[in-house]
mmCIF file of C-alpha atoms in Angstrom:
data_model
loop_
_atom_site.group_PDB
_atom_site.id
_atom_site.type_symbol
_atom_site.label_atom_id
_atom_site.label_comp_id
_atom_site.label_asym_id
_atom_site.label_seq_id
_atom_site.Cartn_x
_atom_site.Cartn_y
_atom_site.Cartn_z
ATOM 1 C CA UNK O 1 146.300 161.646 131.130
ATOM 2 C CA UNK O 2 146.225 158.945 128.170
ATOM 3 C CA UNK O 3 143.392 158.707 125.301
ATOM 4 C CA UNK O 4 141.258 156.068 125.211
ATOM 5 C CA UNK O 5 139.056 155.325 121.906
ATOM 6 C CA UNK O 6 136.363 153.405 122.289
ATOM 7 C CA UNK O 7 133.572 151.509 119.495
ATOM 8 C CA UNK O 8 131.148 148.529 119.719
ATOM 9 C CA UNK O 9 129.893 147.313 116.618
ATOM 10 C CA UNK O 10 127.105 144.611 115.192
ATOM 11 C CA UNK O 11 126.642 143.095 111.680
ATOM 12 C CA UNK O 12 122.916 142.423 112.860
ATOM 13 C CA UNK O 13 120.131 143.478 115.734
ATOM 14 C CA UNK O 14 121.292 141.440 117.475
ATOM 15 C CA UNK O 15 124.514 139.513 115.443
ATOM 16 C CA UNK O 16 128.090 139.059 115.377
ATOM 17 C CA UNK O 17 129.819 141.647 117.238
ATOM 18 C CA UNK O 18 133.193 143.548 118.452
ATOM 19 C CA UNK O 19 134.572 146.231 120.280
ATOM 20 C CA UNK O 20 137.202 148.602 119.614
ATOM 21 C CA UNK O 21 139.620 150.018 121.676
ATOM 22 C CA UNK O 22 142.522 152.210 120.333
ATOM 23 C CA UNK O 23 144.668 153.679 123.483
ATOM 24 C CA UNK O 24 147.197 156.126 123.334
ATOM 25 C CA UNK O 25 149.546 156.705 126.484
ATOM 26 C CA UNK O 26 150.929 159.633 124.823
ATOM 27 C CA UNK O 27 154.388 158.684 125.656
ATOM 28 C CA UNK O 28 155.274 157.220 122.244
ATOM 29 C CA UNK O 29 153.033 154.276 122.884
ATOM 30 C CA UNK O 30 149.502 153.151 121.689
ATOM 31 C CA UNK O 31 147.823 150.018 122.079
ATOM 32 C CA UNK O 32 145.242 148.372 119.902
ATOM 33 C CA UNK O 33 142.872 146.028 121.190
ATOM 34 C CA UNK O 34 140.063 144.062 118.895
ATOM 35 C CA UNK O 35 137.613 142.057 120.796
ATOM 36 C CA UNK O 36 134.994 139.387 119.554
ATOM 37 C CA UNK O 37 131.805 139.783 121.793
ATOM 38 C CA UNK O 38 129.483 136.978 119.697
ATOM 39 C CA UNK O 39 125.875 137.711 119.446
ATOM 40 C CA UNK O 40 124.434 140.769 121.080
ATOM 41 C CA UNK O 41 122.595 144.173 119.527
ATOM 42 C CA UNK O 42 124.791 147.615 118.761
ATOM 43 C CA UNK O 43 124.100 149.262 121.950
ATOM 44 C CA UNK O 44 125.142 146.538 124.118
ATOM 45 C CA UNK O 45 128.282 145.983 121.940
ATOM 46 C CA UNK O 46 129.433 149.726 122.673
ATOM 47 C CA UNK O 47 128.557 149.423 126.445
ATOM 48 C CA UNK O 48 131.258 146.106 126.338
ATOM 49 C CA UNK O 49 133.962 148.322 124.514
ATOM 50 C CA UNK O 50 133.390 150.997 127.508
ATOM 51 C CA UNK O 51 134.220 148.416 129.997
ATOM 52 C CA UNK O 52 136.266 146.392 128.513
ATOM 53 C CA UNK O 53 138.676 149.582 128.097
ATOM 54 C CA UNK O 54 138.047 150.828 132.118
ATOM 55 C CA UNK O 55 139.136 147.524 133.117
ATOM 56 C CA UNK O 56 142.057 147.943 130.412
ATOM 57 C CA UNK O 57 143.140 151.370 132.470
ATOM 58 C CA UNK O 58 142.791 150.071 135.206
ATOM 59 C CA UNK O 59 144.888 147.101 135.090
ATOM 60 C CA UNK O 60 147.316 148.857 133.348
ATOM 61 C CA UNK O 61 147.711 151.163 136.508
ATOM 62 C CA UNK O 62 146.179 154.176 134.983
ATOM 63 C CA UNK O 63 144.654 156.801 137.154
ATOM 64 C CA UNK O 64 143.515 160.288 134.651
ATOM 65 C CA UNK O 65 142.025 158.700 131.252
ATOM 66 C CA UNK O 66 139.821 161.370 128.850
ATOM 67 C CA UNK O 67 137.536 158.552 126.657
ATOM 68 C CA UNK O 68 136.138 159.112 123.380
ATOM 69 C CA UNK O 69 133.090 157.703 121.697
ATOM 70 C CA UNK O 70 130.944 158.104 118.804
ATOM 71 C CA UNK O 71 128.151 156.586 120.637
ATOM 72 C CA UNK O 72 125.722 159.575 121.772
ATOM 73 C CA UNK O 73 124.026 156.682 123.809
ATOM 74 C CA UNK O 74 126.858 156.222 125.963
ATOM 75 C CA UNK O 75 128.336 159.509 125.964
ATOM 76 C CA UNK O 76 125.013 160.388 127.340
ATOM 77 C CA UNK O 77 124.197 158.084 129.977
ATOM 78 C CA UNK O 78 127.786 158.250 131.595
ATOM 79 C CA UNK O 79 127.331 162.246 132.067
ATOM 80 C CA UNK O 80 123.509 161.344 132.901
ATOM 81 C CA UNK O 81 124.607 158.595 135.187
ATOM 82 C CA UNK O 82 120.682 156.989 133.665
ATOM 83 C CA UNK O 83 119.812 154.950 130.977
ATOM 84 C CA UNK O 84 116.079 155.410 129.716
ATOM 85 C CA UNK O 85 116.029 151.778 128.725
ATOM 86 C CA UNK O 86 116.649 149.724 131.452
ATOM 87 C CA UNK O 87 117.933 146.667 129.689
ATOM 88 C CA UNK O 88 121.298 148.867 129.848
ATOM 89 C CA UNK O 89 121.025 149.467 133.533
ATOM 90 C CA UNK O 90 123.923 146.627 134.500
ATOM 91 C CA UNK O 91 125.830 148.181 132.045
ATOM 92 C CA UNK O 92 125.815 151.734 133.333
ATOM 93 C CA UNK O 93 126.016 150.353 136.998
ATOM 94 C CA UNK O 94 129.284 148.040 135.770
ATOM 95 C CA UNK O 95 131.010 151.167 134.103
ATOM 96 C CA UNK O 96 130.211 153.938 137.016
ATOM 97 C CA UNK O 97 131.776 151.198 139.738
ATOM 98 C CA UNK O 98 134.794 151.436 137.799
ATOM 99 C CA UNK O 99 134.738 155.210 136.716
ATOM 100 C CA UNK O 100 135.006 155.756 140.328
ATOM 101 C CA UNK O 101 138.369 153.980 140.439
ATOM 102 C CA UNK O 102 139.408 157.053 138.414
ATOM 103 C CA UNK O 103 141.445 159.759 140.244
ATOM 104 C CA UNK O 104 139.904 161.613 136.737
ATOM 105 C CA UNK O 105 137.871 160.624 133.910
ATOM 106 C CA UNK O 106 136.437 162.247 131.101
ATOM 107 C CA UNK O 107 134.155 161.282 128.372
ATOM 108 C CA UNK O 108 133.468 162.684 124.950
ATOM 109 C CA UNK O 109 131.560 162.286 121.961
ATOM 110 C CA UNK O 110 133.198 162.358 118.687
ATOM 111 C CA UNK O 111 132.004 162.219 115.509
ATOM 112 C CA UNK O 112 132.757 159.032 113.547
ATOM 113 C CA UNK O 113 135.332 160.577 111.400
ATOM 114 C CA UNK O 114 137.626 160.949 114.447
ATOM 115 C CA UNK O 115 137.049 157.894 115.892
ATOM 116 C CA UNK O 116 138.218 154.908 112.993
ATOM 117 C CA UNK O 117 140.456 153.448 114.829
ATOM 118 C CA UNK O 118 138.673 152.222 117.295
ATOM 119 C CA UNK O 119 135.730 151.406 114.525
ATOM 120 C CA UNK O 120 138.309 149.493 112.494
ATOM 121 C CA UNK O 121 139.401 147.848 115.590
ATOM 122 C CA UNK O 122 135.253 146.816 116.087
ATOM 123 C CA UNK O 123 134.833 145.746 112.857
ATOM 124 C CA UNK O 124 137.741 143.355 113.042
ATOM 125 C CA UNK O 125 136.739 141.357 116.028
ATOM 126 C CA UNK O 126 133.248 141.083 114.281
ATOM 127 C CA UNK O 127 135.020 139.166 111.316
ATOM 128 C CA UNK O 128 136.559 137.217 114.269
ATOM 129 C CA UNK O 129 133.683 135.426 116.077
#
């Protein structure tokens, strides 16, 4: 089972935006990925970072991946399987059809403090676009 770090983040609503991913295979190696998204809001910049890192795993071969967020949005409508706004919906529907690759996955929320490395990681691919 690897570690997978996840963070979207937005200088604006909506603006300039990146996701993070920090993954750690636990074997001695990590991989850092920092990803320019251009203009979209906060929420929709975290939902990219979650699939940007499934499809990550699962080119990468990975079957058992435990994910951690400090988005309570996404933590939430991944264990909800809903989204109260619906503007999300493609996003949830995008992420569960590739959960379901998974032979296990597991999501988490975290607060901030444990999660900078995939914020840092966000932050950077903001200063990118």
């Amino acid at each position: 089972m690897i570690d997978v770090y996840i963070d979207g983040a937005s200088a604006g609503d909506p603006g300039p935006s990146g996701a993070g991913v920090f993954i750690n295979f636990k074997n001695g190696n990590v991989e850092n990925h920092s990803i320019p998204l251009g203009e979209m809001s906060n929420h929709e910049a975290e939902y990219e970072a979650l699939i940007i890192a499934l499809d990550l795993c699962i080119e990468r071969g990975v079957n058992m991946v435990s994910f951690r967020t400090d988005s309570k949005l996404i933590d939430d409508a991944i264990e909800k399987r809903y989204v109260k706004n619906k503007r999300f919906q493609p996003y949830l529907e995008k992420a569960i059809a590739r959960i379901e690759q998974f032979d296990l996955f597991f999501i988490k929320w975290v607060p901030s403090n444990q999660n900078k490395q995939a914020d840092s990681l966000a932050r950077k691919a903001i200063r990118e676009n």
